[in-house]
Short mmCIF file of C-alpha atoms in Angstrom, two decimals:
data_model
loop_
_atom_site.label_atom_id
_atom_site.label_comp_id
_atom_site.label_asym_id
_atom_site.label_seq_id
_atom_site.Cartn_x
_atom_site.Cartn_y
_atom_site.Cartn_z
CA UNK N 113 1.39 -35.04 -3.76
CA UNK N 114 -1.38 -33.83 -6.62
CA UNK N 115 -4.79 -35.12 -6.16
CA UNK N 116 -5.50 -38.01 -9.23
CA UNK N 117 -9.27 -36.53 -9.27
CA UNK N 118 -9.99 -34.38 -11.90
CA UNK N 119 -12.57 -31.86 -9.27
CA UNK N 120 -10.75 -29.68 -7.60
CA UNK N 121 -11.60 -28.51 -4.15
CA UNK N 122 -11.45 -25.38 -2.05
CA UNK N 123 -8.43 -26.22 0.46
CA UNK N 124 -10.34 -25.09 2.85
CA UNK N 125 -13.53 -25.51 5.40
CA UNK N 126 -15.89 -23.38 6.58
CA UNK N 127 -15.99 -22.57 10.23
CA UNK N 128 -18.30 -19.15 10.39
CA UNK N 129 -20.72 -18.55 7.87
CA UNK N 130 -22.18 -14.87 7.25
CA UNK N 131 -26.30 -14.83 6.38
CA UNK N 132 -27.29 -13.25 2.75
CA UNK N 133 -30.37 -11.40 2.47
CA UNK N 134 -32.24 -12.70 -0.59
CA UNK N 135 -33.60 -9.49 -2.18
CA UNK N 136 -36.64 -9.35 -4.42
CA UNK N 137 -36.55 -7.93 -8.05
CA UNK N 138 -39.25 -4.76 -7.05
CA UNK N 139 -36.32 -4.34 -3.93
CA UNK N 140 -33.80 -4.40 -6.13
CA UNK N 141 -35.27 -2.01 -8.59
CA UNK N 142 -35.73 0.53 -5.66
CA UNK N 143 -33.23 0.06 -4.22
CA UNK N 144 -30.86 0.63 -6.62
CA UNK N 145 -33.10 3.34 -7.91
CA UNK N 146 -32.03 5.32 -4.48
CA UNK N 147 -28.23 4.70 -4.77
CA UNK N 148 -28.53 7.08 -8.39
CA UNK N 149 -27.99 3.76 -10.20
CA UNK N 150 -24.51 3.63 -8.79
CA UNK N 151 -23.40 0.21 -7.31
CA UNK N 152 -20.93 1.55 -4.78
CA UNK N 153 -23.64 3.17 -3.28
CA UNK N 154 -25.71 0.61 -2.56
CA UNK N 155 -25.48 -1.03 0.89
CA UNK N 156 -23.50 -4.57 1.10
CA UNK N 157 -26.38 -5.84 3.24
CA UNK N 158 -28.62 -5.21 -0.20
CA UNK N 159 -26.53 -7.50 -2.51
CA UNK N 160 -26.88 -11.28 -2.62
CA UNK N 161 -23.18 -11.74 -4.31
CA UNK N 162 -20.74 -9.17 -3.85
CA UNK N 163 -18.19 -9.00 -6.87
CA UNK N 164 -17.55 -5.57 -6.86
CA UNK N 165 -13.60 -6.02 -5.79
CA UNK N 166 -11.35 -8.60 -4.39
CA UNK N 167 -10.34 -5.81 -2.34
CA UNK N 168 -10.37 -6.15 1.68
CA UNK N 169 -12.50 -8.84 0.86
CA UNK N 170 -10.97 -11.65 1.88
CA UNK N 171 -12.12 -14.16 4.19
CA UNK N 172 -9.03 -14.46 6.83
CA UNK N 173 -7.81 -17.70 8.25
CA UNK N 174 -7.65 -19.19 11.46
CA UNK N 175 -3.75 -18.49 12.15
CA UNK N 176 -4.56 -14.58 10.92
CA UNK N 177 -7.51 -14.18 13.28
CA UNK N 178 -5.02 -16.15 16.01
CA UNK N 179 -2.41 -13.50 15.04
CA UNK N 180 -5.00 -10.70 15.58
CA UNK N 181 -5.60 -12.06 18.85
CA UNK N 182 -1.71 -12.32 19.67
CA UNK N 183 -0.84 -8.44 18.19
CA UNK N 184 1.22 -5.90 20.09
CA UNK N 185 -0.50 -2.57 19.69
CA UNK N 186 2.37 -1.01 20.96
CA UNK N 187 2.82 2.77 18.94
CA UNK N 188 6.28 2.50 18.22
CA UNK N 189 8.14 -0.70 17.31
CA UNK N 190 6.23 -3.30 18.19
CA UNK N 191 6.49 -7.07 18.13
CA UNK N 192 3.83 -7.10 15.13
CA UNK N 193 6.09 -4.53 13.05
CA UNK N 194 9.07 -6.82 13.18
CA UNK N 195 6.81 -9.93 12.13
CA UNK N 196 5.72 -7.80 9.48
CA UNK N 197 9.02 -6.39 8.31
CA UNK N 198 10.70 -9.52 8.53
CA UNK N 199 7.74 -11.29 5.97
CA UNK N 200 7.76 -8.56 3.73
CA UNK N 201 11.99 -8.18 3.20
CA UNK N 202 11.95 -12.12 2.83
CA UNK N 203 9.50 -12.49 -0.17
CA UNK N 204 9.92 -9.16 -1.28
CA UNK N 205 13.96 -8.38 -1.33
CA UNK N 206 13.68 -4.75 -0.85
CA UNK N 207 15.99 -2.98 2.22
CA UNK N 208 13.12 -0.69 3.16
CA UNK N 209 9.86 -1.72 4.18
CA UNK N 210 7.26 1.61 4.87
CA UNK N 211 3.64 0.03 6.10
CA UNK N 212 0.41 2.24 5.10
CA UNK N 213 -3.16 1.96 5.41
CA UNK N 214 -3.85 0.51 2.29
CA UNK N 215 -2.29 0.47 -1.38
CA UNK N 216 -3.27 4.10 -2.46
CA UNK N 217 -2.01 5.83 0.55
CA UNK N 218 1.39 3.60 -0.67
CA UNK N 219 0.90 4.98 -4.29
CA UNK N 220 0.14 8.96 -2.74
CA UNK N 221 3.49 8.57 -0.57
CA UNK N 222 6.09 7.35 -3.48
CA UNK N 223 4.64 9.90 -6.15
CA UNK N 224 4.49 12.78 -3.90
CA UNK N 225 8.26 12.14 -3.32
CA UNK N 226 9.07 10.94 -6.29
CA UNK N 227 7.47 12.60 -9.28
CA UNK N 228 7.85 15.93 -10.48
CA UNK N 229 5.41 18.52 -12.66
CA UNK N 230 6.05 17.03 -16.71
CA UNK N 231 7.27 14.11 -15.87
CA UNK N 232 5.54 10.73 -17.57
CA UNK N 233 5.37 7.46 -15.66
CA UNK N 234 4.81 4.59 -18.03
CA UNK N 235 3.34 1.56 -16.94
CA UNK N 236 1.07 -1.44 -19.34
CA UNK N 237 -2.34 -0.46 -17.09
CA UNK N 238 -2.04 2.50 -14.60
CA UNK N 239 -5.12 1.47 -12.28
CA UNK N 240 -7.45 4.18 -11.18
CA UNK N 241 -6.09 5.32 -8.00
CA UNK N 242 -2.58 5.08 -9.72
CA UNK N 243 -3.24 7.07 -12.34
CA UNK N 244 -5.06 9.85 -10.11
CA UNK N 245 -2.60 9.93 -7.35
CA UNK N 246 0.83 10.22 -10.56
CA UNK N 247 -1.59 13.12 -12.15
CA UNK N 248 -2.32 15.22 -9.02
CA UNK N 249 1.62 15.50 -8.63
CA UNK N 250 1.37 16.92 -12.38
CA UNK N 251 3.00 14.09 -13.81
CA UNK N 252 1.31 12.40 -17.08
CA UNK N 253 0.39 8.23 -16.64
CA UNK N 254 1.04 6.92 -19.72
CA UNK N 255 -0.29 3.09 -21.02
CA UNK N 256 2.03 0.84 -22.63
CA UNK N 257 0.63 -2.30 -22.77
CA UNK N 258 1.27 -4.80 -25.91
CA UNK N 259 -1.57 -4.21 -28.74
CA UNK N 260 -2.79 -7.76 -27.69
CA UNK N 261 -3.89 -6.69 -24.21
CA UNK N 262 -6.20 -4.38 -26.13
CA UNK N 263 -8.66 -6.97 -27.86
CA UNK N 264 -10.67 -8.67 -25.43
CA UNK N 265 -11.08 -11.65 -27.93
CA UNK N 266 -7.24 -12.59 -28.12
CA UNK N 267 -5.68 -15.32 -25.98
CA UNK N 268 -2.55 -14.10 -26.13
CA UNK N 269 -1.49 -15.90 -22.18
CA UNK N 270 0.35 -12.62 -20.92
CA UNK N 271 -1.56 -9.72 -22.12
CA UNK N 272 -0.40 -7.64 -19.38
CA UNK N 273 3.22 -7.47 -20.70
CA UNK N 274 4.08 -3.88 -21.66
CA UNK N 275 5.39 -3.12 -24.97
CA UNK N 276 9.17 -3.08 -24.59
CA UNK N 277 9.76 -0.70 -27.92
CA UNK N 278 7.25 1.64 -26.86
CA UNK N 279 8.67 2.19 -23.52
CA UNK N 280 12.46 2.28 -24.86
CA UNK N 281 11.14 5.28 -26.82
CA UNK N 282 9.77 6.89 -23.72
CA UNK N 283 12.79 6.77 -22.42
CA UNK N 284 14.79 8.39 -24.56
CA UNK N 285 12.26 11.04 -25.33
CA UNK N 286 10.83 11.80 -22.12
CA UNK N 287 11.77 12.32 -18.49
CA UNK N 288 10.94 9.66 -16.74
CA UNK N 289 11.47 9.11 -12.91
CA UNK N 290 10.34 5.63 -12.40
CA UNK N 291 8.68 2.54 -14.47
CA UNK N 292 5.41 1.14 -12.84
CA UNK N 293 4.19 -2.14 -13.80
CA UNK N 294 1.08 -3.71 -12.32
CA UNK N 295 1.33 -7.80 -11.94
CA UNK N 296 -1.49 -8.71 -12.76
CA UNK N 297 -3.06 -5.93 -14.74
CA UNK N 298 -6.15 -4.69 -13.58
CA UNK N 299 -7.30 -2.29 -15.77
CA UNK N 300 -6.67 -4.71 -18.78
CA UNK N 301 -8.30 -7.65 -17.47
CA UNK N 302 -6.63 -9.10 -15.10
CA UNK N 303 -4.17 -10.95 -17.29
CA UNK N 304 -0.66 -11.68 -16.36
CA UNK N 305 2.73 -10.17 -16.52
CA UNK N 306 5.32 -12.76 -18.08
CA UNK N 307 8.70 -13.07 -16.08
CA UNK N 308 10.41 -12.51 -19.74
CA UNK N 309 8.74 -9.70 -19.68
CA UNK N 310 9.33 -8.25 -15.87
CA UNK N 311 13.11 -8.92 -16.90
CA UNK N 312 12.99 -7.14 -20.15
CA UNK N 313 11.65 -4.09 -18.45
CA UNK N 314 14.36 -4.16 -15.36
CA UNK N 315 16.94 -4.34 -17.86
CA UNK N 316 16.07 -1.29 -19.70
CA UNK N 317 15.11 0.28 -16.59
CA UNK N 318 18.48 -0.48 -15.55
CA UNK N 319 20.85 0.67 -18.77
CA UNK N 320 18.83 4.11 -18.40
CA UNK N 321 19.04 4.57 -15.07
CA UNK N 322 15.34 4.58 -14.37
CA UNK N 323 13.65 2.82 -11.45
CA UNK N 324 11.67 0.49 -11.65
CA UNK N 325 8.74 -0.24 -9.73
CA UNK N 326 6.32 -2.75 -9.38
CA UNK N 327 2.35 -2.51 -8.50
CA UNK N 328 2.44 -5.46 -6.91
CA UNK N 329 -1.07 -6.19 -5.24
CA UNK N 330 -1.62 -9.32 -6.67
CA UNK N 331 2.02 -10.79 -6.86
CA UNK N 332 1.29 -14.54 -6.05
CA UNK N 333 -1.46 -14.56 -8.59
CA UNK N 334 0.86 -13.52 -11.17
CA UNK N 335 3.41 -15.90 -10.31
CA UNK N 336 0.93 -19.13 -10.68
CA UNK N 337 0.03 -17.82 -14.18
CA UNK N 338 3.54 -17.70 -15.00
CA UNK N 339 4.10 -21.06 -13.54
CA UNK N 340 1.33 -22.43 -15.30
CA UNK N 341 1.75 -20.47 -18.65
CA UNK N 342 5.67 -19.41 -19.43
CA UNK N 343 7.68 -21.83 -21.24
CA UNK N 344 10.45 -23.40 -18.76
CA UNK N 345 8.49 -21.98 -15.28
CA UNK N 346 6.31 -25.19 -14.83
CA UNK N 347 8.38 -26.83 -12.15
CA UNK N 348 9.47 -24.10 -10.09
CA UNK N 349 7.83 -23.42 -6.66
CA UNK N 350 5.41 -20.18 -7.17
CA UNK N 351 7.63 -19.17 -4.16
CA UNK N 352 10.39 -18.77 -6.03
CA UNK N 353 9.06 -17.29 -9.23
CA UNK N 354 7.47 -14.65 -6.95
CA UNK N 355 10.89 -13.23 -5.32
CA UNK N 356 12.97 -13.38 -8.49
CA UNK N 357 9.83 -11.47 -10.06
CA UNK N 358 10.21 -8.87 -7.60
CA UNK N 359 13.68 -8.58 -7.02
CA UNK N 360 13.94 -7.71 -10.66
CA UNK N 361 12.13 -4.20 -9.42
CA UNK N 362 13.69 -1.51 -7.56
CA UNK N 363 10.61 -1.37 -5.23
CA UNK N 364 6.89 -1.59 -5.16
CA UNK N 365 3.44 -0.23 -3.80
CA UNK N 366 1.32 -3.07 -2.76
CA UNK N 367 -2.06 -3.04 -1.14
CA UNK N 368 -2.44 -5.97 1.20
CA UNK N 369 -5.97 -5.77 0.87
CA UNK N 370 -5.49 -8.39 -2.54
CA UNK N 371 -2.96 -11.06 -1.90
CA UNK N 372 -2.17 -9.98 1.67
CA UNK N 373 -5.18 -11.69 2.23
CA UNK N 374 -5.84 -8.88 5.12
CA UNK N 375 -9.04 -6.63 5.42
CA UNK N 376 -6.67 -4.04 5.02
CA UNK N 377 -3.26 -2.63 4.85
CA UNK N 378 -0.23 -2.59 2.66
CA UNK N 379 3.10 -0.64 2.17
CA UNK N 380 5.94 0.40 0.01
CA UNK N 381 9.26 -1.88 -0.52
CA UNK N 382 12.15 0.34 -1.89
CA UNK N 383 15.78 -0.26 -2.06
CA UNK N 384 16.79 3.55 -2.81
CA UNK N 385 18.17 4.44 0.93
CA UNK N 386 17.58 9.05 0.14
CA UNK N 387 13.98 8.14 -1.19
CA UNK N 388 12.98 5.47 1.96
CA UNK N 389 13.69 9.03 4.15
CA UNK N 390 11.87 11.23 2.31
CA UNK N 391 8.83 8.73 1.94
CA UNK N 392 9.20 7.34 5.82
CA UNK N 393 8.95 11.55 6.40
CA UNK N 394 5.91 12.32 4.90
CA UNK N 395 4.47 8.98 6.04
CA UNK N 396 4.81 10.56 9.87
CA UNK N 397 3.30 13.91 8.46
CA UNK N 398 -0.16 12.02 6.95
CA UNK N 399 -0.07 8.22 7.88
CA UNK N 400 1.55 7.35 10.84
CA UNK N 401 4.81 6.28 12.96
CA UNK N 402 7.01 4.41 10.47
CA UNK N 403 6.77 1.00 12.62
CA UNK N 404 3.07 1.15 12.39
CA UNK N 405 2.00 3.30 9.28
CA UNK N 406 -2.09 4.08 9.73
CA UNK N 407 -2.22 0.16 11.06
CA UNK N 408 -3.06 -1.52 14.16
CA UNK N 409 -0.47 -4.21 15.58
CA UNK N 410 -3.25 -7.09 14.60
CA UNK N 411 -3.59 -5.77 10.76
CA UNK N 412 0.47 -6.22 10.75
CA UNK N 413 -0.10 -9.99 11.88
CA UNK N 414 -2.64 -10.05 9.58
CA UNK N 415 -0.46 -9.38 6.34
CA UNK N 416 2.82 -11.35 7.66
CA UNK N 417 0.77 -13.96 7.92
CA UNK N 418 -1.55 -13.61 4.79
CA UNK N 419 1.67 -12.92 2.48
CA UNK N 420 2.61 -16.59 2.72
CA UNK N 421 -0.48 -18.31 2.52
CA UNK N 422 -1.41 -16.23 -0.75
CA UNK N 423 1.96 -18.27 -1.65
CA UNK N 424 0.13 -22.09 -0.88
CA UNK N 425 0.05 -23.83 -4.03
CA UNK N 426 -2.84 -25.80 -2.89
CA UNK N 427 -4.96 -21.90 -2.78
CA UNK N 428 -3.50 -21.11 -5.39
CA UNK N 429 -4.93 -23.47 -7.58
CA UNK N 430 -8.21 -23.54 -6.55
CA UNK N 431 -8.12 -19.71 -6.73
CA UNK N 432 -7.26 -19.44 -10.21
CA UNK N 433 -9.55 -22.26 -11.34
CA UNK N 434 -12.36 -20.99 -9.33
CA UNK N 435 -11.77 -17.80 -11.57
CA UNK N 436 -11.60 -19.57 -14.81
CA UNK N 437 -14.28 -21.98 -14.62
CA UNK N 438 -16.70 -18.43 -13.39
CA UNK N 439 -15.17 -17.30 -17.19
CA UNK N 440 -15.67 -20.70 -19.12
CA UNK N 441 -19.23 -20.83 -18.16
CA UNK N 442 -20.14 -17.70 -18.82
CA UNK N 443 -18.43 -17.59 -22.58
CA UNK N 444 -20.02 -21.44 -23.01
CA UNK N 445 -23.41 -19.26 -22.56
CA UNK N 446 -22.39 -16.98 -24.82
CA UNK N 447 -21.74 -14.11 -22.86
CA UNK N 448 -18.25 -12.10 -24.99
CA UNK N 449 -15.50 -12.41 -21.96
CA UNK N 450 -11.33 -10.89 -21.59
CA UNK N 451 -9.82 -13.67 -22.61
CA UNK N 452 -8.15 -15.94 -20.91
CA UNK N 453 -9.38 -15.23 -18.26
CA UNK N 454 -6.68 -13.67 -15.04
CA UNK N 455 -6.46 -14.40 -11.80
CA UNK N 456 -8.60 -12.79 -9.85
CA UNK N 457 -11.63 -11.91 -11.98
CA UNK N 458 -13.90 -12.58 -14.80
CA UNK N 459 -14.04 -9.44 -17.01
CA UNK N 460 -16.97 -9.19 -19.82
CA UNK N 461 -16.87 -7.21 -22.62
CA UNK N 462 -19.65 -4.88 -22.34
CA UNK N 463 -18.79 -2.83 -25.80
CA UNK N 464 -19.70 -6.45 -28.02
CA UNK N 465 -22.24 -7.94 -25.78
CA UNK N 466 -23.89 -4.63 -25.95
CA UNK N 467 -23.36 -2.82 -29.38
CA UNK N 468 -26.58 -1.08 -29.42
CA UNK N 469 -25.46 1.34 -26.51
CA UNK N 470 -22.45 3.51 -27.51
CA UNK N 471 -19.09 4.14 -25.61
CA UNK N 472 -20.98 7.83 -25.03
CA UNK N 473 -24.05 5.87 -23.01
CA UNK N 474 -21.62 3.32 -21.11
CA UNK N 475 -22.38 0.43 -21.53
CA UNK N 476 -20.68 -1.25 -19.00
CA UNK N 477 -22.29 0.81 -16.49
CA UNK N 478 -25.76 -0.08 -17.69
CA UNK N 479 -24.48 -4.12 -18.06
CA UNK N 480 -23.49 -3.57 -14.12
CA UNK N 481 -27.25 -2.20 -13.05
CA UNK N 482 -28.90 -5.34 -14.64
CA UNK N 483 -26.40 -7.27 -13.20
CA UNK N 484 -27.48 -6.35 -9.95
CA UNK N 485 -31.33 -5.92 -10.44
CA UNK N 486 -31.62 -9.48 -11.84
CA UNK N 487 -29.90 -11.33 -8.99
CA UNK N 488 -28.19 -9.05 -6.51
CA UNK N 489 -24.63 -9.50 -7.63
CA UNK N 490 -22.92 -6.18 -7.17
CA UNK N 491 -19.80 -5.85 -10.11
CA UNK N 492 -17.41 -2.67 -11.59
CA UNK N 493 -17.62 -1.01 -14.05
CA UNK N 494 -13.88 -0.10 -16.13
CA UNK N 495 -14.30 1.41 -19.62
CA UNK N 496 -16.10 4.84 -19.81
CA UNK N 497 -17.09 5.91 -16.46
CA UNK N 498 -14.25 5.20 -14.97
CA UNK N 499 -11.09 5.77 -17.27
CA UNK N 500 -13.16 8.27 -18.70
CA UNK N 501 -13.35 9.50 -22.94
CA UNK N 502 -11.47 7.10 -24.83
CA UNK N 503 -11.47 3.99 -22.42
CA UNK N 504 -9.81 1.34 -24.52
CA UNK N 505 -12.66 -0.84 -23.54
CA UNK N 506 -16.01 -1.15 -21.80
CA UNK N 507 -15.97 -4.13 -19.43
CA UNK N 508 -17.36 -5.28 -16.20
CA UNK N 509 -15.53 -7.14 -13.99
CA UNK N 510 -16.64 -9.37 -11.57
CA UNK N 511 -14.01 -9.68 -8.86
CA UNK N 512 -14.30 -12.97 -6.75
CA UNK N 513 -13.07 -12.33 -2.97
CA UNK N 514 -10.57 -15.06 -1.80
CA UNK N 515 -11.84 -17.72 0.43
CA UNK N 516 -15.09 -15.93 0.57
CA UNK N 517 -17.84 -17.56 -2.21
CA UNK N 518 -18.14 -21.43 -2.84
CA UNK N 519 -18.83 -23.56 -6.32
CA UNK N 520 -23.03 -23.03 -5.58
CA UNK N 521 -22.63 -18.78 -5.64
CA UNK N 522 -20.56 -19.09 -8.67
CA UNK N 523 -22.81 -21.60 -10.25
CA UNK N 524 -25.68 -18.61 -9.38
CA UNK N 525 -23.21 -16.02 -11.24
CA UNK N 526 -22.89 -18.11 -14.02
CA UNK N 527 -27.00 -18.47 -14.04
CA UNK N 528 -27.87 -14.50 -13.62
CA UNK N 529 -25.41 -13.25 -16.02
CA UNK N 530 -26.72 -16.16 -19.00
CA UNK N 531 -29.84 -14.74 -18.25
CA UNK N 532 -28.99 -11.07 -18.91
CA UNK N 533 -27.24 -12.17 -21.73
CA UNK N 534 -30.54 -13.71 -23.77
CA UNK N 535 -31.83 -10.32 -22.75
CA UNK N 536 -29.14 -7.84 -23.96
CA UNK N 537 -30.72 -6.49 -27.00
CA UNK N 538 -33.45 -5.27 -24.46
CA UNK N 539 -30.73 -3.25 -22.49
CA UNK N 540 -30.25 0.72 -23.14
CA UNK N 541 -27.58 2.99 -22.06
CA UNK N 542 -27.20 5.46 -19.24
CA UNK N 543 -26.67 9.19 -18.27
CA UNK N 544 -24.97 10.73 -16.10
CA UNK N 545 -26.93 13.20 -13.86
CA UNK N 546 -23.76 14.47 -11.41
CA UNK N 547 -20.62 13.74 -10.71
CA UNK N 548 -16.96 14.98 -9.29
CA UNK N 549 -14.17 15.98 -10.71
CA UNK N 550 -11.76 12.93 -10.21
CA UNK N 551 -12.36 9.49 -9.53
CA UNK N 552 -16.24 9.79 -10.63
CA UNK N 553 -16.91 6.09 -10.77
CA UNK N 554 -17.18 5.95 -7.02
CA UNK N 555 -19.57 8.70 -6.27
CA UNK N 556 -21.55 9.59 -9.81
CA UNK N 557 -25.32 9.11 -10.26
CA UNK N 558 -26.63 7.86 -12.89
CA UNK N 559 -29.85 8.12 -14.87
CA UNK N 560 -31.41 5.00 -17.65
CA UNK N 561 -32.09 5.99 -20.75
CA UNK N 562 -35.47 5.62 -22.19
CA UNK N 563 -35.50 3.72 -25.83
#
């Protein structure tokens, strides 16, 4: 039965607790000084609040750590792998479950079998790690997603739908092996997927003969914001908007490290029998047995287990209202935000809080280092530095791990990032001083730029 109270509380308690190190500003200032002004290289005992990904940064529960303790680390088909399997095909739908270390190595394994040299993938947001892994097979990652999910300002409640007549012109112009579509989408904000739009998409998918595939990391998420946004889904279990959202899909990569609730993990769902054997081959060759895939028996508990309570209504709510009071907060102070904000983090729009500092000097980037040298709190970067010339935006998300921060760290958030804000005109840009060749946000250094 819903509470009557208006405050909404985590559905949880806290029964270990973690010590922060409380840094001070001339630390800080060194310290990030010494990691080339890059955030991912500073170390997580160094940062007060941690918001630099939701990823593998979950706080499990007591039945996952009991299911760690009951595991079978047996190397081939192990009591674990059939718990696993068997909470995967029932939420997911999909005949073929193949486990891997985490959501990339899932990514690596279904485009190295499935793409080809000229071939596009369309999706609304490829993600970083998607878009890399579909352009080292040769392919092209192309963006689709509606002109809304563009403009930061807009409140448009599903701006991760992908433009349907964009994508129908793809099609017929292109080759295209498969259709990727990442629920929620990341790279755009966070925001939602609509199930009009998930069905729009099959259907297309399905009159050309194209496969469809779902990024599907942060599946329950998406399902609460349709629940709580899609005319006519308001009084259906999340449950069930969940598996008719994915059994619209052919298959889907999903990192368990988001709303697997696990410290890592994930795997590939297809339904295509020819492609499961080529994928389950070259899974042995790099990853691992196919009843264990790079995981230990107790990381397989982890996720069966995880993958339904990322389903509990009761979490659910808090989690996205955790998320969204974290974004009304920070806009209340001023402080230019995505809007609405998604379901797992608070993105702000670094290119209008910042217009003094061009795309050229990243400005999300240099948002991110005061972030961190005014209070500790580690966040990402996505515009320039990592999507590179061109970035549709410059924003810095702050991710909130699940189960992880309570209403006093936000309230600190809220208080650091004000404070930057009534600063901003003081901020300048950055350079960059080296970096690789792909994937540069994770291991570039960084120089400030003098006024």
């Amino acid at each position: 039965m819903p509470s009557p109270y208006k405050t909404i509380i985590e559905p949880h308690r806290i029964k270990v607790v973690e010590p922060i190190r409380l840094t001070t500003l001339d630390e800080r200032q060194a310290l990030l000084r010494a990691a080339g002004h890059n955030l991912f290289g500073l170390r997580a005992d160094d940062v007060i609040i941690d918001l630099l990904t939701d990823s593998g940064t979950s706080a499990m529960s007591a039945e996952q750590w009991a299911g760690v303790m009951r595991a079978d680390e047996a190397y081939a088909g192990s009591r674990s792998w059939f718990r696993f399997e068997a909470a995967v095909k029932d939420i997911f739908g999909h005949r073929h479950v193949i486990p891997t270390h985490q959501g990339r190595a899932a990514e690596r394994i279904l485009f190295s079998s499935a793409v080809k040299k000229g071939q596009v993938v369309p999706s609304n947001t490829h993600f970083d790690t998607t878009r890399a892994n579909i352009e080292f097979t040769g392919a092209e990652a192309l963006d689709l997603v509606i002109p809304e999910g563009r403009v930061p300002s807009s409140r448009h409640p599903f701006k991760g739908d992908m433009d349907i007549g964009r994508l129908e012109t793809v099609l017929q112009d292109r080759e295209v092996p498969l259709v990727m579509l990442t629920v929620t989408n990341n790279s755009g904000g966070g925001q939602p997927v609509s199930l009009a739009n998930i069905r729009a998409v099959s259907k297309l998918c399905r009159e050309r003969g194209v496969a469809f595939y779902l990024d599907a990391c942060r599946f329950a998420e998406n399902a609460f914001l349709i629940k709580q946004r899609e005319p006519g889904q308001g009084d259906r279990p999340v449950s069930d908007i969940a598996r008719e959202m994915l059994r619209l899909a052919d298959g889907c990569t999903m990192s368990a490290k988001k709303d697997g609730l696990a410290n890592t993990g994930g795997f590939i769902a297809a339904n295509d029998d020819a492609l499961a054997e080529r994928m389950r081959n070259l899974l042995i060759l790099t990853e691992g047995f196919p009843t264990y895939g790079g995981l230990a028996g107790r990381d397989l508990e982890a996720i069966a287990l995880g993958l339904y309570e990322a389903l509990d209504e009761d979490y659910l709510t808090y989690r996205i209202r955790s998320v969204a009071y974290l974004g009304e907060k920070i806009a209340a102070a001023g402080v230019p935000i995505v809007e609405p904000p998604g379901g797992h983090a608070v993105y702000i729009d670094a290119k209008a809080l910042l217009p003094q500092i061009p795309a050229s000097q990243y400005p999300g980037q240099a948002l991110a280092c005061e972030l961190y040298v005014a209070g500790g709190i580690r966040s990402c970067e996505i515009g320039s530095v990592m999507l590179g010339d061109g970035a549709p935006m410059e924003l810095v998300r702050l991710a909130l791990p699940r189960r992880v921060y309570t209403q006093s760290h936000v309230d600190y958030v809220v208080e650091v990032v004000a404070d930057v804000c009534s600063r901003r005109a003081q901020l300048r840009g950055m350079r960059i001083v080296e970096q690789p060749s792909v994937l540069r946000h994770f291991t570039a250094r960084f120089a400030p730029l003098t006024a």
